[in-house]
Short mmCIF file of C-alpha atoms (C1' of nucleotides) in Angstrom, two decimals:
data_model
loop_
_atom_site.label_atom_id
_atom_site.label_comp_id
_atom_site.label_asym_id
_atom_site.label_seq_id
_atom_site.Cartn_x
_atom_site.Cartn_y
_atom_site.Cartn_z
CA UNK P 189 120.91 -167.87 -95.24
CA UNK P 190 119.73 -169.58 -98.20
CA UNK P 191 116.94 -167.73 -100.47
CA UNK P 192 114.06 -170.24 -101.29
CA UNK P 193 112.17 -167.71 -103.57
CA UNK P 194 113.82 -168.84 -106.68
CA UNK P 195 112.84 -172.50 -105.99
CA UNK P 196 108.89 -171.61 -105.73
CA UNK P 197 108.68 -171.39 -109.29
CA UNK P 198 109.12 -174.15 -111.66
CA UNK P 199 112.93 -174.87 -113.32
CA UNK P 200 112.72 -174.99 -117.07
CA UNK P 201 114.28 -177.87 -117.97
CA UNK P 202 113.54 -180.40 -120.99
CA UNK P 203 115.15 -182.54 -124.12
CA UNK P 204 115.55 -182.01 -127.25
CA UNK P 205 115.98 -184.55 -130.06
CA UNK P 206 119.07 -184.41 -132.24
CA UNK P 207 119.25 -187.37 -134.27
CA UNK P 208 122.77 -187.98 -133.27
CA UNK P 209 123.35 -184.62 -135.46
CA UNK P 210 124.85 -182.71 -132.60
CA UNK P 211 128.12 -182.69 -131.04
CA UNK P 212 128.06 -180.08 -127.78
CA UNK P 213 131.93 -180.26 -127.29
CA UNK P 214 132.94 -180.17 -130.62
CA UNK P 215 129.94 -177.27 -131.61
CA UNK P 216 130.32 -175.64 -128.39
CA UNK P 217 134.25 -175.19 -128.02
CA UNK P 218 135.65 -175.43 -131.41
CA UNK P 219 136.68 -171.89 -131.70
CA UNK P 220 133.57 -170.38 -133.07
CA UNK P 221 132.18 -169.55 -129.27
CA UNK P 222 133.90 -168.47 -126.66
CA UNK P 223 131.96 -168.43 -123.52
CA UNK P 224 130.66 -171.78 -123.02
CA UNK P 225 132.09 -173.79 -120.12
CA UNK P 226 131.97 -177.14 -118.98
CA UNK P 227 131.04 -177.40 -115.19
CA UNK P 228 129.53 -180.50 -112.91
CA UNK P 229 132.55 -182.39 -113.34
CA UNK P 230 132.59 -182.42 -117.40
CA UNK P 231 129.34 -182.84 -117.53
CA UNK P 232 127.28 -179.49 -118.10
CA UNK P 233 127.54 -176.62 -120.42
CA UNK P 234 126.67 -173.74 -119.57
CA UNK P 235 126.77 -170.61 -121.50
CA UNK P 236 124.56 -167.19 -122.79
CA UNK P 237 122.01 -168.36 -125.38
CA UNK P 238 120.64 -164.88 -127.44
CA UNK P 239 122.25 -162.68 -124.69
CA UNK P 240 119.36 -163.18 -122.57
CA UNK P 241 119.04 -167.14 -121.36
CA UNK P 242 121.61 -168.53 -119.06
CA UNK P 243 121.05 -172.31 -120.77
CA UNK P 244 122.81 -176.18 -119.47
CA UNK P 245 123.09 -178.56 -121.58
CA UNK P 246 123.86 -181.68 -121.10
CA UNK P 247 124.49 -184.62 -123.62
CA UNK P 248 122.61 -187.66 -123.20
CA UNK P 249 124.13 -191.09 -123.15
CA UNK P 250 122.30 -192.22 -126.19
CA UNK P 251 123.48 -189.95 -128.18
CA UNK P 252 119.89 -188.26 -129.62
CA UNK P 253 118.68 -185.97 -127.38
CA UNK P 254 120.25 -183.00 -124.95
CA UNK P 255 119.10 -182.09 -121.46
CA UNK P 256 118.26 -178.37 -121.63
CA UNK P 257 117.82 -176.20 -118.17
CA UNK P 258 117.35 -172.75 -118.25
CA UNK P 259 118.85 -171.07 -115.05
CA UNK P 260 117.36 -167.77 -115.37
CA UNK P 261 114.13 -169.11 -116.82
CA UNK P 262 112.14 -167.58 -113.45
CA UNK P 263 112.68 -163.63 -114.30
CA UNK P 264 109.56 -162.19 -114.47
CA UNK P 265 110.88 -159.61 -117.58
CA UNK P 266 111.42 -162.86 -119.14
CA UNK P 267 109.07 -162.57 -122.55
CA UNK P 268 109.52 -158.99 -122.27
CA UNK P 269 112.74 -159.53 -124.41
CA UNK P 270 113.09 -159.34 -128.06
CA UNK P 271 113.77 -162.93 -128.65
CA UNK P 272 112.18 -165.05 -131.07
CA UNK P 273 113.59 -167.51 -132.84
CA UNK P 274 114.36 -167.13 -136.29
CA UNK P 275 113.68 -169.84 -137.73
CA UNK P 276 110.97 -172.26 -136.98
CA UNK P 277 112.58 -175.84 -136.27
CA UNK P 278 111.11 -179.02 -137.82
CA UNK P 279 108.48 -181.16 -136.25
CA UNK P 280 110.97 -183.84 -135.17
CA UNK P 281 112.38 -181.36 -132.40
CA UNK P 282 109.41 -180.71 -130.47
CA UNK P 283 110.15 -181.16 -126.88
CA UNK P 284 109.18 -184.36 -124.77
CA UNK P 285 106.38 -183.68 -122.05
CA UNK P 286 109.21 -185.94 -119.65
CA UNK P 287 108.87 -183.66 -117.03
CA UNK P 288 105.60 -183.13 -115.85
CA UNK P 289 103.85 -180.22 -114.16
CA UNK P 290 105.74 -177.45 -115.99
CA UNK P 291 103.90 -175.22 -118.65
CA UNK P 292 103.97 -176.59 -122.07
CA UNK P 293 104.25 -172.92 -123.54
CA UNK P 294 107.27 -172.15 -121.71
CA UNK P 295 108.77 -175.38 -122.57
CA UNK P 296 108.12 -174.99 -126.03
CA UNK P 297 109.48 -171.60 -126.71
CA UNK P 298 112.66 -172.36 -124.87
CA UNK P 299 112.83 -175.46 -127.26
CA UNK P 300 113.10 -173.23 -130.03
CA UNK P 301 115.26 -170.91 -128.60
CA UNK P 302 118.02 -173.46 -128.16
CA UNK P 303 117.07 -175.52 -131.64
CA UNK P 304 117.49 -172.20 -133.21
CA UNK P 305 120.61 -171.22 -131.21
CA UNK P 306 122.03 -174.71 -132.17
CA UNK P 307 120.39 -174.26 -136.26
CA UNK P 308 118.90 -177.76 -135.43
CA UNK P 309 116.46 -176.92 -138.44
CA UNK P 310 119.76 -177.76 -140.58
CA UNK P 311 119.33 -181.31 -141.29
CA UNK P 312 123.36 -182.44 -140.62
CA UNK P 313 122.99 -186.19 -142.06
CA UNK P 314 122.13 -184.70 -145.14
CA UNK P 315 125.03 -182.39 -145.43
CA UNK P 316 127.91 -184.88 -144.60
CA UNK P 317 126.61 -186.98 -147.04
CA UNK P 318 126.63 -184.50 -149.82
CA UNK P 319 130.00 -183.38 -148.85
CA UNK P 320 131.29 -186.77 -148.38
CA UNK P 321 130.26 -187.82 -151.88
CA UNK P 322 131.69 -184.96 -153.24
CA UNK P 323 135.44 -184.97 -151.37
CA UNK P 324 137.36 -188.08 -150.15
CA UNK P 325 139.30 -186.62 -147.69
CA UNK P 326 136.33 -184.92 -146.12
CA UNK P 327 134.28 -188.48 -145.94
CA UNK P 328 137.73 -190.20 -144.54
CA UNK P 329 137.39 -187.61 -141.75
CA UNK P 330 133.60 -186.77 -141.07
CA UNK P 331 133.15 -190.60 -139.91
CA UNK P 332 134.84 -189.59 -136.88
CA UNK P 333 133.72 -185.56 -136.60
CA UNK P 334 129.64 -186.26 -136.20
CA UNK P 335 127.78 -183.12 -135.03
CA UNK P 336 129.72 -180.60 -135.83
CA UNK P 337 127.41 -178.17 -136.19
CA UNK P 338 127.43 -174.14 -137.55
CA UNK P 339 125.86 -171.79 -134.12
CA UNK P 340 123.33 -169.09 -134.74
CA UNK P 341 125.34 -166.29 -133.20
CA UNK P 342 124.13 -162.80 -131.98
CA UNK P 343 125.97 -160.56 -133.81
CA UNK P 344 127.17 -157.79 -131.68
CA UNK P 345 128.99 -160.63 -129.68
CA UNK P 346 130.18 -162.26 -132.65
CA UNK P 347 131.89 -159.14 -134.28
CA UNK P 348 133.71 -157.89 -131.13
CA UNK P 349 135.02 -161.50 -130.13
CA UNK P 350 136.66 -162.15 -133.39
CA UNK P 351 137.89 -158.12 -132.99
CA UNK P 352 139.47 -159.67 -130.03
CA UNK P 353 140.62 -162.65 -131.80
CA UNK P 354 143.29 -160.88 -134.36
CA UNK P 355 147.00 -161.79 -133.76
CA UNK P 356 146.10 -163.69 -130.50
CA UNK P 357 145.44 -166.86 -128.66
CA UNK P 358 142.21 -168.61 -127.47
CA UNK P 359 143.31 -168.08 -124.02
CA UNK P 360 143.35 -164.67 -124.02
CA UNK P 361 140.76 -164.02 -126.09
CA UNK P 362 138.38 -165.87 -123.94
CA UNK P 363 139.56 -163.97 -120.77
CA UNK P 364 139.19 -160.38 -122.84
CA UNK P 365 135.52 -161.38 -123.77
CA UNK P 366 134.65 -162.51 -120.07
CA UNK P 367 136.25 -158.67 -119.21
CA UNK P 368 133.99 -157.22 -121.45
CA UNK P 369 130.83 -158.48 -120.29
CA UNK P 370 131.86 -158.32 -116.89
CA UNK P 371 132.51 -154.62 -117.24
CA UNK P 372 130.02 -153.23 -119.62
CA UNK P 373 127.24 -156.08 -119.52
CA UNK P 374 124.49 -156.74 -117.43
CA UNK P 375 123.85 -159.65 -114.37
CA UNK P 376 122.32 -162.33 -116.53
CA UNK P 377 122.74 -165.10 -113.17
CA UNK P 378 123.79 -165.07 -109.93
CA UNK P 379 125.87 -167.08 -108.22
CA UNK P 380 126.71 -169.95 -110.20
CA UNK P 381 128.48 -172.43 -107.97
CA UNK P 382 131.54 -172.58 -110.04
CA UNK P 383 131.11 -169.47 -112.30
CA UNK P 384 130.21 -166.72 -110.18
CA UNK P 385 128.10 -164.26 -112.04
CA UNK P 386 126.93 -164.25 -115.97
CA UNK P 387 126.62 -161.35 -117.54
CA UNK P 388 125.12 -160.84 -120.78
CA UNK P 389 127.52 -159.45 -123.81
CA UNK P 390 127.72 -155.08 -123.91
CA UNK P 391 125.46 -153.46 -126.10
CA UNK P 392 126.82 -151.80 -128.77
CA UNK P 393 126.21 -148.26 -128.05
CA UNK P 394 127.61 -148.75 -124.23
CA UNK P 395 130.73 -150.04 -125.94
CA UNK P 396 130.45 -147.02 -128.31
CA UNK P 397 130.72 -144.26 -125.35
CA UNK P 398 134.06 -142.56 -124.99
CA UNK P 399 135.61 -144.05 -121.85
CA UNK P 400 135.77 -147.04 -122.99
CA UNK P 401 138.99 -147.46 -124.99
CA UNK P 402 141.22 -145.80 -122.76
CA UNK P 403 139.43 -147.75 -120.16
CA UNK P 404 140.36 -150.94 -122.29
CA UNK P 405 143.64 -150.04 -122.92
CA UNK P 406 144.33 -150.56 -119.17
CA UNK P 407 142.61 -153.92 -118.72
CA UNK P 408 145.15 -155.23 -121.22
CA UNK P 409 143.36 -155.05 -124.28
CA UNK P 410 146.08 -153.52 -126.59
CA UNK P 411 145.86 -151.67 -129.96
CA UNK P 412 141.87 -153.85 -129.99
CA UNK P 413 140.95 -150.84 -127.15
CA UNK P 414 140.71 -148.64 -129.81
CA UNK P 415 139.41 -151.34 -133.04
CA UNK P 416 136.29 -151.94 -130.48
CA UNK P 417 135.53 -148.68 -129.31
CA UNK P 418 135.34 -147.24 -132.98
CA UNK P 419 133.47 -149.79 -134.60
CA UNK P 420 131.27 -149.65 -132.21
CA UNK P 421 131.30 -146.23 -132.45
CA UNK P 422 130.91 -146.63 -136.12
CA UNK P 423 128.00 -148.67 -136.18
CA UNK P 424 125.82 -146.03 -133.56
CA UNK P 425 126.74 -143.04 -135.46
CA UNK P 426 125.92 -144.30 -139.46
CA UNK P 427 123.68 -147.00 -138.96
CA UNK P 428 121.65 -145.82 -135.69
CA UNK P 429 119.54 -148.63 -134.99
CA UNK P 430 122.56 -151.82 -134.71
CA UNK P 431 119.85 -154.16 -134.48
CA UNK P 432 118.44 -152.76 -138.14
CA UNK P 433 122.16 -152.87 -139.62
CA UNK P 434 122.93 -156.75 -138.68
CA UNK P 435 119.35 -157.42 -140.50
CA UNK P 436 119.74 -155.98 -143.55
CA UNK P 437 123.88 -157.46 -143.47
CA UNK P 438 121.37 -160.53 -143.24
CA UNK P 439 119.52 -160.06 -146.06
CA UNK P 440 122.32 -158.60 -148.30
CA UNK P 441 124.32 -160.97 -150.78
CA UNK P 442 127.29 -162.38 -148.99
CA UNK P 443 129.73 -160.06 -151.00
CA UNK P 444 128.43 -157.14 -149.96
CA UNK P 445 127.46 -157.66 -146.63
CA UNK P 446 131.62 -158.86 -146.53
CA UNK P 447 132.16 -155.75 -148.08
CA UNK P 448 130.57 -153.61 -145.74
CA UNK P 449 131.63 -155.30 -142.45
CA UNK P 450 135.25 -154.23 -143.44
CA UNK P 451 134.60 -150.93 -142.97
CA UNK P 452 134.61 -151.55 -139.56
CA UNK P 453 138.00 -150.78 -137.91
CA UNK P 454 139.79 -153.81 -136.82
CA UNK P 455 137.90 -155.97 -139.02
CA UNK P 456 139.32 -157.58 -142.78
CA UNK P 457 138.81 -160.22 -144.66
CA UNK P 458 138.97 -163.37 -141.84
CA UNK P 459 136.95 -161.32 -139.51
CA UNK P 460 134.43 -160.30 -141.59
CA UNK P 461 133.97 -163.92 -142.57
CA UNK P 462 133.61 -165.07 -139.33
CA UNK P 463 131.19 -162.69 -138.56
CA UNK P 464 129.17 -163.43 -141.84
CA UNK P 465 129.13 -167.07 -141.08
CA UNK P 466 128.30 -167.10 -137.56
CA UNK P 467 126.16 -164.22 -137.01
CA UNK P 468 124.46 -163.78 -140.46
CA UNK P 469 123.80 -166.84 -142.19
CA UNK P 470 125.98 -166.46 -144.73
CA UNK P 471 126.59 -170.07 -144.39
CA UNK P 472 129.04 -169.72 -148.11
CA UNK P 473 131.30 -167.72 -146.28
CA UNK P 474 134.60 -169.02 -145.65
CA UNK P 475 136.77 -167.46 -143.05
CA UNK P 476 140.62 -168.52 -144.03
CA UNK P 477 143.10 -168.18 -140.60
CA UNK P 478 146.51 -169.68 -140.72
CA UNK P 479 144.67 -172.94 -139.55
CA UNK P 480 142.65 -173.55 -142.55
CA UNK P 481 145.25 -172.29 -144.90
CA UNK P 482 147.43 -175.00 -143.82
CA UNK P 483 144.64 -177.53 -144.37
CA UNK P 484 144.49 -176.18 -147.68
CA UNK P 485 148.31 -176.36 -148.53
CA UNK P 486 148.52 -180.20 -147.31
CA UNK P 487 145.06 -180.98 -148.49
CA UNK P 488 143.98 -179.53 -151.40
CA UNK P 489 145.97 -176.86 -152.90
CA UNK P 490 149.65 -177.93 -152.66
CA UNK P 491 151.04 -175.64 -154.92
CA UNK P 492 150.15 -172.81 -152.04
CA UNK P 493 152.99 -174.42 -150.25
CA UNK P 494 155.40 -172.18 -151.68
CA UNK P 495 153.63 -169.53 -150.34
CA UNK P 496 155.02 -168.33 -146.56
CA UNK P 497 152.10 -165.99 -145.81
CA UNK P 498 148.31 -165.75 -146.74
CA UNK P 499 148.03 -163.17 -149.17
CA UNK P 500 144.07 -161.71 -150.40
CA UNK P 501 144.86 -163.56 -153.79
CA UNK P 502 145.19 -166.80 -151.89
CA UNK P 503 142.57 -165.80 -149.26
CA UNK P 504 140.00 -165.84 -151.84
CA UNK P 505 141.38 -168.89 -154.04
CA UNK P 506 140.81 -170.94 -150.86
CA UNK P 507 137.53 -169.84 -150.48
CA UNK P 508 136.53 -170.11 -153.55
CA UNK P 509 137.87 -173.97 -153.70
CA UNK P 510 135.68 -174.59 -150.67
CA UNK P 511 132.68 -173.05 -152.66
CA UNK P 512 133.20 -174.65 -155.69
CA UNK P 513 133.94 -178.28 -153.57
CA UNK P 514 131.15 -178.17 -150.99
CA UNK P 515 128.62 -176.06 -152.11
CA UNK P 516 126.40 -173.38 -150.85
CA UNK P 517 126.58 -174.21 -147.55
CA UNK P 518 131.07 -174.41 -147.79
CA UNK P 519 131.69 -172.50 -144.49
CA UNK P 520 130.20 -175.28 -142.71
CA UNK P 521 132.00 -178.09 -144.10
CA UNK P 522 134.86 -176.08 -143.84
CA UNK P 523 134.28 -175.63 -139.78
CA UNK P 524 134.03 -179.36 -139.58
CA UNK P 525 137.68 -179.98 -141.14
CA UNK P 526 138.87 -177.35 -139.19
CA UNK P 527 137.52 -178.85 -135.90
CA UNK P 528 139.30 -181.91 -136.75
CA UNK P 529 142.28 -180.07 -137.35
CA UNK P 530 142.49 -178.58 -133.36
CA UNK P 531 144.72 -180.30 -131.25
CA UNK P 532 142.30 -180.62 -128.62
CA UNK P 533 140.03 -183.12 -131.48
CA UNK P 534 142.34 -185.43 -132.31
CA UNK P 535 142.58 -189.10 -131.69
"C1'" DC B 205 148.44 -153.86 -156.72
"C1'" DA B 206 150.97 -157.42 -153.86
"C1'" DT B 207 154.19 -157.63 -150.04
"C1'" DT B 208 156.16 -156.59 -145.57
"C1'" DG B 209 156.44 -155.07 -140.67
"C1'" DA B 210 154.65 -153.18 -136.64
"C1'" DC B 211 151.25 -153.82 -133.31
"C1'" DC B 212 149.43 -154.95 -127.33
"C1'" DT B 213 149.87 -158.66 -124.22
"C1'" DG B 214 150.18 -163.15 -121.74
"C1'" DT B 215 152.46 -167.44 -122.03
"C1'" DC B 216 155.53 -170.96 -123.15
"C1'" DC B 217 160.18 -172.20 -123.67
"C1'" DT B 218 165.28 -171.64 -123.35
"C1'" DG B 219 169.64 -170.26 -121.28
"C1'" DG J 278 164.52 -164.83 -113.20
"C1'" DT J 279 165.24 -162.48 -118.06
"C1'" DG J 280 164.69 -162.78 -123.02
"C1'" DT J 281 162.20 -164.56 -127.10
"C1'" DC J 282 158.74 -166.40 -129.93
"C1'" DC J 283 154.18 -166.83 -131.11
"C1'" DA J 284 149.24 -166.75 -131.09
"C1'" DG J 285 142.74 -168.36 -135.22
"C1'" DG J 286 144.82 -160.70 -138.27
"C1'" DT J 287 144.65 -155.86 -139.58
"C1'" DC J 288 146.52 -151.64 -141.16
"C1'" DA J 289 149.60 -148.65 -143.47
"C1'" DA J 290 153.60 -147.90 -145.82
"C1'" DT J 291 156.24 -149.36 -149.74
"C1'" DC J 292 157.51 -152.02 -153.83
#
DNA sequence: CATTGACCTGTCCTG
DNA sequence: GTGTCCAGGTCAATC
């Protein structure tokens, strides 16, 4: 029998204006994410926006504008969550009033919540050009790598996926990720046609109580059972409040919050990068894997050639060549070489 | 200190 | 069907 309860109230659904500054495939599966899937024949997204929203998107034909749709919009705890957007986005993103009949509120705030998911504030036109003028080989390959843009990441989700992500593939990492919030997250949606049920990414502290490495261990998850379960562990015991502790990583200099993410079991130099990028606006950061290093070799730094292995000297040399290159803002022009660079990007 | 292996596991690729 | 290599690194033990 088919439930018709969920139909009564309104879908929220509306566009949002990108200026041609966003692409969704290349933003949405270039490594940085790993839970967004394409569905409806290649023509939907759908993925966990702020741990909470089950979003759609869809890219429009004319290239300015997505479709947005949020699936579990109709929860009554809905604005009982903690979410608000960070950042206030720019007039030019309002939402259109296309579909009549819904409430302008709701419409609004989800709005924001994607455009701040997406960091749509981030004005991308600008950026290429500065970069472009500044590097050659960057301008030679932004012309065809539009809208690659830098997510807004939670940060719980961000530093246990890249824990995952040491000494492994996408593929597996993707699969350990859906695990974890399958096991230790909560029913976000059910009944997705053609992804079952979303859950929402653990919360720390459930991924700090003690059955959960050896419980890890024997869904597969290797010597990261024990990275995960520690760090999370970690985090509840010094810091209490996890929430409080990825704020003031926020608000700390880059350095130090760097500095104080490796701590962490399980997490060095690349990891902590990521997770200063992605999660904390440290948009200078520069996380160096084996991918951009070899960008760097051919690219920019050919005397690194000679060197078999990435070592913290020439970690930080690379980084600090992006820096001095691109700007404040280098991780991001670095994420858009090294989206060209995938396999999956290239002409 | 900079360098070098071991480390869990699934998968791809040979023989 | 077995064996091997490798994959978006980190850690700990040695130069």
């Amino acid at each position: 029998m088919r439930q018709t309860v969920k139909a009564l109230k309104p879908m929220i659904e509306g566009f949002i204006e990108t200026n041609g500054e966003l692409s969704l495939k290349r933003t949405l599966k270039s490594g940085q994410a790993f839970r967004w899937r394409l569905t409806n024949d290649g023509t939907d997204w759908v993925g966990v926006v702020r741990n909470t929203h089950v979003v759609q998107l869809t890219q429009q034909p004319d290239g300015k504008h997505i479709h947005y749709r949020v699936l579990n919009g109709h929860e009554d705890n809905d604005h009982n969550q903690e979410i608000k957007p960070t950042v206030k986005g720019r007039k030019r993103l309002k939402t259109s009033d296309e579909s009549d009949g819904e409430n302008p509120k709701d419409q609004y705030f989800y709005s924001q919540l994607i455009s701040d998911y997406l960091r749509l504030d981030v004005n991308l036109t600008d950026l290429y050009d500065k970069w472009s003028k500044s590097d050659d080989k960057f301008a030679a390959i932004a012309v065809n790598m539009s809208g690659v843009r830098v997510l807004r990441q939670n940060f719980a989700e961000t530093l246990f996926s890249f824990i995952c992500s040491s000494n492994n593939n996408i593929n597996r990492i993707e699969k350990m990720i859906e695990t974890l919030c399958q096991k230790y997250g909560k029913v976000l949606y059910e009944s997705h046609p053609e992804l079952g049920t979303i859950h929402s990414f653990p919360e720390i502290t459930r991924l700090a109580e003690e059955s959960v490495e050896p419980e890890l261990k024997k869904l597969g998850f290797g010597y990261r059972s024990a990275f995960i379960h520690r760090s999370a562990k970690t985090i509840c015991d010094e810091y209490k409040c996890p929430e409080k502790w990825s704020q003031e990583l926020a608000q700390m200099p880059y350095s130090e919050a760097r500095q104080a993410l490796q701590r962490l079991p399980g997490v060095g130099p690349k990891v902590a990068d990521c997770i200063a990028l992605m999660a904390l606006n440290h948009l200078e950061s520069v996380p160096v894997d084996v991918h951009v290093f070899k960008i760097a070799q051919h690219m920019y730094l050919p005397h690194l050639k000679k060197n078999k292995s990435l070592t913290h000297k020439s970690y930080q040399e690379i980084g600090d060549f992006f820096r001095s290159k691109f700007g404040p803002n280098a991780g991001w022009a670095q994420a858009v070489l090294f989206c060209a660079d995938l396999k999956q990007f290239k002409q």
